[in-house]
Coordinates of C-alpha atoms in Angstrom, one line a residue:
X197 CA 12.4 10.9 -23.4
X198 CA 8.9 12.2 -23.9
X199 CA 7.9 11.5 -20.3
X200 CA 10.5 13.9 -18.7
X201 CA 8.9 17.2 -19.9
X202 CA 5.4 16.1 -18.7
X203 CA 6.7 15.1 -15.3
X204 CA 8.6 18.4 -15.0
X205 CA 5.5 20.3 -16.0
X206 CA 3.4 18.6 -13.3
X207 CA 6.1 19.3 -10.7
X208 CA 6.3 23.0 -11.7
X209 CA 2.5 23.3 -11.9
X210 CA 1.9 21.7 -8.5
X211 CA 4.6 23.7 -6.7
X212 CA 3.6 27.0 -8.2
X213 CA -0.1 26.4 -7.4
X214 CA 0.8 25.6 -3.8
X215 CA 3.1 28.6 -3.4
X216 CA 0.5 30.9 -4.9
X217 CA -2.1 29.7 -2.4
X218 CA 0.2 30.0 0.6
X219 CA 2.2 33.1 -0.2
X220 CA -0.2 35.2 -2.3
X221 CA -3.7 34.1 -1.2
X222 CA -2.4 33.4 2.4
X223 CA -4.5 30.3 2.6
X224 CA -3.5 26.8 3.8
X225 CA -5.1 23.6 2.6
X226 CA -4.7 22.2 6.1
X227 CA -3.7 24.5 9.0
X228 CA -0.9 22.3 10.3
X229 CA 0.8 21.7 6.9
X230 CA 4.2 23.1 6.2
X231 CA 4.9 24.8 2.8
X232 CA 7.1 21.8 1.6
X233 CA 4.3 19.3 2.5
X234 CA 1.7 21.4 0.8
X235 CA 3.8 21.5 -2.4
X236 CA 4.4 17.8 -2.3
X237 CA 0.7 17.0 -1.9
X238 CA -0.1 19.4 -4.8
X239 CA 2.4 17.7 -7.1
X240 CA 1.3 14.2 -6.0
X241 CA -2.3 15.0 -6.7
X242 CA -1.4 16.0 -10.3
X243 CA 0.8 12.9 -10.7
X244 CA -2.0 10.6 -9.5
X245 CA -4.5 12.3 -11.8
X246 CA -2.3 11.9 -14.8
X247 CA -1.5 8.2 -14.2
X248 CA -4.7 6.8 -15.8
X249 CA -7.1 8.5 -18.1
X250 CA -10.8 8.1 -18.8
X251 CA -9.8 6.7 -22.2
X252 CA -7.7 4.0 -20.4
X253 CA -10.6 2.9 -18.3
X254 CA -12.8 2.8 -21.4
X255 CA -10.2 0.8 -23.3
X256 CA -10.1 -1.8 -20.6
X257 CA -13.9 -2.1 -20.5
X258 CA -13.9 -2.6 -24.3
X259 CA -11.6 -5.5 -24.1
X260 CA -9.7 -7.3 -26.9
X261 CA -7.5 -5.1 -29.0
X262 CA -8.1 -1.9 -27.0
X263 CA -7.1 -3.7 -23.8
X264 CA -4.0 -5.1 -25.4
X265 CA -3.0 -1.6 -26.5
X266 CA -3.6 -0.4 -22.9
X267 CA -1.4 -3.2 -21.5
X268 CA 1.5 -2.1 -23.7
X269 CA 1.0 1.5 -22.8
X270 CA 1.0 0.8 -19.1
X271 CA 4.2 -1.3 -19.4
X272 CA 5.9 1.4 -21.3
X273 CA 4.9 4.2 -18.9
X274 CA 6.0 2.1 -15.9
X275 CA 9.4 1.3 -17.4
X276 CA 10.0 5.0 -18.3
X277 CA 9.0 6.3 -14.9
X278 CA 11.0 3.7 -13.1
X279 CA 14.1 4.7 -15.0
X280 CA 13.9 8.4 -14.2
X281 CA 15.4 7.9 -10.7
X282 CA 17.2 5.3 -8.6
X283 CA 15.6 5.6 -5.2
X284 CA 18.1 5.3 -2.3
X285 CA 17.7 3.1 0.7
X286 CA 17.2 4.6 4.1
X287 CA 20.5 5.0 6.0
X288 CA 21.5 2.0 8.0
X289 CA 19.8 -0.5 5.7
X290 CA 21.3 -2.9 3.2
X291 CA 19.3 -3.8 0.0
X292 CA 19.7 -7.3 -1.3
X293 CA 18.0 -8.2 -4.7
X294 CA 16.2 -11.5 -5.0
X295 CA 14.1 -13.5 -7.4
X296 CA 11.3 -15.7 -5.9
X297 CA 10.2 -17.8 -8.9
X298 CA 9.0 -15.2 -11.4
X299 CA 8.8 -12.4 -8.8
X300 CA 11.3 -9.7 -8.5
X301 CA 12.0 -8.9 -4.9
X302 CA 14.4 -7.0 -2.5
X303 CA 15.4 -7.7 1.0
X304 CA 15.8 -4.7 3.3
X305 CA 18.1 -5.6 6.1
X306 CA 18.9 -3.2 8.9
X307 CA 22.3 -3.5 10.6
X308 CA 20.7 -5.1 13.7
X309 CA 19.6 -8.0 11.6
X310 CA 22.6 -8.7 9.4
X311 CA 23.9 -11.7 11.4
X312 CA 20.6 -13.5 11.5
X313 CA 19.9 -12.7 7.8
X314 CA 23.3 -14.2 6.8
X315 CA 22.1 -17.6 8.1
X316 CA 18.8 -17.5 6.1
X317 CA 19.7 -20.5 3.9
X318 CA 21.0 -22.7 6.7
X319 CA 18.8 -22.4 9.8
X320 CA 15.2 -21.7 10.8
X321 CA 14.6 -18.1 11.7
X322 CA 13.6 -17.2 15.2
X323 CA 13.5 -13.5 14.4
X324 CA 10.4 -11.8 12.9
X325 CA 10.4 -11.0 9.2
X326 CA 8.0 -8.7 7.3
X327 CA 6.5 -9.2 3.9
X328 CA 5.6 -5.7 2.6
X329 CA 3.1 -5.2 -0.2
X330 CA 3.3 -1.9 -2.1
X331 CA 0.3 0.3 -3.0
X332 CA -0.7 1.8 -6.4
X333 CA -4.3 0.7 -6.9
X334 CA -3.1 -2.6 -8.4
X335 CA -2.2 -0.5 -11.4
X336 CA 1.3 0.8 -10.6
X337 CA 4.2 0.3 -8.2
X338 CA 7.8 -1.0 -8.4
X339 CA 10.5 -1.8 -5.9
X340 CA 12.3 1.4 -6.9
X341 CA 9.3 3.5 -6.2
X342 CA 8.9 2.2 -2.6
X343 CA 12.5 1.4 -1.7
X344 CA 13.1 4.4 0.6
X345 CA 9.8 3.8 2.5
X346 CA 10.3 0.1 2.8
X347 CA 13.9 0.4 4.0
X348 CA 12.9 3.0 6.5
X349 CA 10.2 0.6 7.8
X350 CA 12.9 -2.1 8.2
X351 CA 15.2 0.2 10.2
X352 CA 12.4 1.5 12.4
X353 CA 11.0 -2.0 13.1
X354 CA 14.4 -3.5 13.6
X355 CA 13.4 -6.3 11.3
X356 CA 14.3 -7.7 7.9
X357 CA 11.6 -6.7 5.3
X358 CA 11.1 -8.2 1.9
X359 CA 9.3 -6.2 -0.8
X360 CA 8.2 -7.6 -4.1
X361 CA 6.7 -6.6 -7.5
X362 CA 3.4 -8.4 -7.9
X363 CA 1.7 -8.6 -11.3
X364 CA -0.4 -5.5 -12.1
X365 CA -3.5 -4.5 -13.9
X366 CA -4.5 -4.2 -16.7
X367 CA -2.6 -7.3 -17.9
X368 CA -3.4 -9.3 -14.7
X369 CA -6.4 -9.7 -12.4
X370 CA -6.5 -9.9 -8.6
X371 CA -6.3 -13.7 -8.6
X372 CA -2.8 -13.4 -10.1
X373 CA -1.9 -10.7 -7.6
X374 CA -3.0 -12.8 -4.7
X375 CA -1.1 -15.8 -6.1
X376 CA 2.1 -13.7 -6.1
X377 CA 1.6 -12.8 -2.5
X378 CA 0.9 -16.4 -1.6
X379 CA 4.1 -17.4 -3.4
X380 CA 6.1 -15.0 -1.3
X381 CA 4.6 -16.3 2.0
X382 CA 5.1 -20.0 1.1
X383 CA 8.7 -19.3 0.0
X384 CA 9.6 -17.7 3.3
X385 CA 7.8 -20.6 5.1
X386 CA 8.9 -23.6 3.1
X387 CA 12.2 -22.6 1.5
X388 CA 13.7 -20.2 3.9
X389 CA 12.3 -21.8 7.1
X390 CA 10.5 -18.9 8.7
X391 CA 7.7 -19.9 11.1
X392 CA 4.4 -18.5 10.0
X393 CA 3.9 -17.1 13.5
X394 CA 7.1 -15.0 12.9
X395 CA 5.9 -13.6 9.6
X396 CA 4.2 -10.2 9.5
X397 CA 2.1 -9.2 6.5
X398 CA 2.3 -5.4 5.8
X399 CA 1.1 -3.1 3.1
X400 CA -0.1 0.3 2.1
X401 CA -3.2 1.3 0.2
X402 CA -3.9 -1.5 -2.4
X403 CA -1.0 -3.4 -0.7
X404 CA -2.9 -3.1 2.6
X405 CA -5.9 -4.7 0.9
X406 CA -3.6 -7.5 -0.4
X407 CA -2.0 -8.1 3.0
X408 CA -5.5 -8.5 4.6
X409 CA -6.7 -10.7 1.7
X410 CA -3.7 -12.9 2.0
X411 CA -4.2 -13.4 5.7
X412 CA -7.8 -14.3 5.0
X413 CA -6.9 -16.6 2.1
X414 CA -4.4 -18.5 4.2
X415 CA -7.1 -19.2 6.8
X416 CA -9.6 -20.2 4.1
X417 CA -7.0 -22.7 2.7
X418 CA -6.4 -24.2 6.1
X419 CA -2.8 -22.9 6.5
X420 CA -1.3 -21.4 9.6
X421 CA -1.5 -17.7 9.2
X422 CA 0.9 -14.8 9.9
X423 CA 1.8 -13.6 13.4
X424 CA 0.4 -10.1 12.7
X425 CA -0.9 -7.8 10.0
X426 CA 0.1 -4.1 9.7
X427 CA -1.7 -2.1 7.1
X428 CA -1.3 1.6 6.3
X429 CA -4.3 3.4 4.7
X430 CA -5.7 0.1 3.2
X431 CA -8.0 0.2 0.2
X432 CA -10.6 -2.0 1.9
X433 CA -13.5 -1.5 -0.6
X434 CA -12.2 -1.4 -4.1
X435 CA -15.4 -2.8 -5.5
X436 CA -17.3 0.4 -4.8
X437 CA -14.9 2.4 -7.0
X438 CA -15.8 0.8 -10.3
X439 CA -18.3 3.5 -11.3
X440 CA -18.9 6.9 -9.8
X441 CA -15.9 7.4 -7.4
X442 CA -16.8 11.0 -6.6
X443 CA -20.1 9.9 -5.0
X444 CA -18.4 8.0 -2.1
X445 CA -18.5 9.6 1.3
X446 CA -14.7 9.9 1.5
X447 CA -14.4 11.8 -1.8
X448 CA -17.2 14.2 -0.8
X449 CA -15.5 15.0 2.5
X450 CA -11.8 14.9 1.6
X451 CA -11.5 14.8 -2.2
X452 CA -10.4 18.5 -2.3
X453 CA -7.5 17.7 0.2
X454 CA -6.2 14.2 -0.3
X455 CA -3.7 13.1 -2.9
X456 CA -6.3 10.6 -4.2
X457 CA -8.9 13.3 -4.6
X458 CA -8.0 13.5 -8.3
X459 CA -7.2 9.8 -8.7
X460 CA -10.6 8.6 -9.7
X461 CA -9.6 7.0 -13.0
X462 CA -6.7 5.1 -11.4
X463 CA -9.1 3.7 -8.8
X464 CA -11.7 2.8 -11.4
X465 CA -9.1 0.8 -13.4
X466 CA -7.8 -0.9 -10.3
X467 CA -11.3 -1.9 -9.2
X468 CA -11.7 -3.8 -12.4
X469 CA -9.1 -6.3 -11.2
X470 CA -12.0 -7.9 -9.4
X471 CA -14.8 -9.9 -10.9
X472 CA -18.3 -9.2 -9.6
X473 CA -18.3 -12.5 -7.7
X474 CA -14.8 -12.1 -6.2
X475 CA -15.4 -11.9 -2.4
X476 CA -12.2 -9.9 -2.0
X477 CA -13.6 -7.0 -4.0
X478 CA -14.8 -5.6 -0.7
X479 CA -13.5 -6.4 2.8
X480 CA -16.8 -4.9 4.1
X481 CA -18.9 -7.8 2.9
X482 CA -20.5 -9.7 5.8
X483 CA -18.7 -13.0 5.0
X484 CA -15.3 -11.3 4.9
X485 CA -15.9 -9.3 8.0
X486 CA -16.8 -12.5 9.9
X487 CA -13.6 -14.2 8.7
X488 CA -11.6 -11.1 9.6
X489 CA -12.6 -11.6 13.3
X490 CA -10.3 -14.7 13.3
X491 CA -7.3 -12.9 12.0
X492 CA -4.1 -12.4 14.0
X493 CA -3.4 -9.1 15.8
X494 CA -3.9 -6.3 13.3
X495 CA -2.8 -2.7 13.2
X496 CA -4.7 -0.3 10.9
X497 CA -3.4 3.3 10.4
X498 CA -5.2 6.0 8.4
X499 CA -4.9 9.7 7.7
X500 CA -7.5 12.0 9.2
X501 CA -8.2 13.7 5.9
X502 CA -7.9 10.9 3.4
X503 CA -10.7 9.7 1.1
X504 CA -10.5 6.1 2.4
X505 CA -11.1 7.2 6.1
X506 CA -14.9 6.4 6.2
X507 CA -14.5 2.9 4.6
X508 CA -11.5 2.0 6.8
X509 CA -13.3 3.2 9.9
X510 CA -16.3 1.1 9.0
X511 CA -14.1 -2.0 8.4
X512 CA -12.5 -1.6 11.8
X513 CA -15.9 -1.0 13.5
X514 CA -17.5 -4.1 11.9
X515 CA -14.6 -6.4 12.9
X516 CA -14.1 -5.1 16.4
X517 CA -17.8 -4.6 17.4
X518 CA -18.7 -8.1 16.4
X519 CA -15.6 -9.8 17.7
X520 CA -16.7 -12.6 20.0
X521 CA -13.6 -14.7 19.3
X522 CA -11.3 -13.3 21.9
X523 CA -13.5 -10.9 23.8
X524 CA -11.0 -8.1 22.9
X525 CA -10.4 -5.8 20.0
X526 CA -8.9 -7.6 17.1
X527 CA -7.8 -4.4 15.3
X528 CA -5.8 -1.6 16.8
X529 CA -7.0 1.6 15.0
X530 CA -4.9 4.7 14.7
X531 CA -6.1 7.9 13.0
X532 CA -3.4 10.5 12.3
X533 CA -4.8 14.0 12.4
X534 CA -4.5 16.2 9.3
X535 CA -2.7 13.4 7.3
X536 CA -3.4 12.3 3.8
X537 CA -3.6 8.9 2.2
X538 CA -0.2 7.1 2.4
X539 CA 1.3 9.8 4.6
X540 CA 3.8 7.2 5.9
X541 CA 5.5 7.5 2.5
X542 CA 6.0 11.3 2.8
X543 CA 9.4 10.9 4.6
X544 CA 10.6 13.9 6.6
X545 CA 7.9 16.2 5.0
X546 CA 5.7 15.4 8.0
X547 CA 6.7 14.1 11.5
X548 CA 3.7 11.8 11.3
X549 CA 5.7 9.5 8.9
X550 CA 8.2 8.5 11.7
X551 CA 5.5 8.6 14.4
X552 CA 3.4 6.1 12.4
X553 CA 6.3 3.7 11.8
X554 CA 7.4 4.0 15.5
X555 CA 3.8 3.1 16.5
X556 CA 3.9 0.1 14.2
X557 CA 7.2 -1.0 15.9
X558 CA 5.5 -0.6 19.3
X559 CA 2.5 -2.6 18.2
X560 CA 4.7 -5.5 17.1
X561 CA 6.5 -5.5 20.4
X562 CA 3.1 -5.5 22.2
X563 CA 2.1 -8.7 20.4
X564 CA 5.5 -10.3 21.1
X565 CA 7.0 -10.1 17.7

């Protein structure tokens, strides 16, 4: 398999670079980081950088035959990478495969929820359920890739969580992606009988953007929205990444540290999922900010040294400072010092992973979910 040598090379290169910096040069990227975390970040930076090339972005922009070739390439790479490993579930969590129309999904059911989940087809649910939307810049992401994180979330929250594989760029646009998220919500509401007020929308990175967009879309369509939204390092402003990513404030400040610091091509390709007149291309647009002030309780977490920190901070500031709907903060904002983009997926490499998920559980208890 041609992919295996390239992956092994990136792992060896990342680990050796990090170890040389720490053990020979006696330098730390971030003072509080352990050696294993620094190695993991170095490897992930290289993986992200290799995911999409400048030629891929150019091919998509050219359209037609070049784009069709890119679609086939991305599908092949995704299948190969997904087949390299079979990610385990977090201890204490059952994994139940599901198909929701055309969408591949998995339920993550902690032991504390097994009895209520067993009745899912015969009674309305009084317990809270979470729809989790994976990250990956709308370009990558599978159930296998996020299984350990999503099942850990389920165990920590003490709630059943359903994850799903939405359609991806470059074959599909954001409208298709949002339709898939809407399908998941309506299935839980109309087929499985969950009350909207008991459904939590969650997501990381691009999935965080999708969770927020779905909550906004439900309101725009006149439907009852979710009970809460929990987003981890959400990509709130993808429209600004279509051209010179390195010119953004976040990349100037944290591009040399964060795992996304070398992911400029992947972000550029993902940003092309949006047409220029798509209001969801940026959640910082005035109309979107105004609508966001009517959202249900929302938790936003971000790493203190990630490239999306400035944009996420601005989103929270705009929503909270102009909130005249309730007279209170609509968004609870948590910045985790020294943490990178998507640190909640780093497992036991950093204690901030569990701290962040524990905080999410506390937030949902505070809003009576």
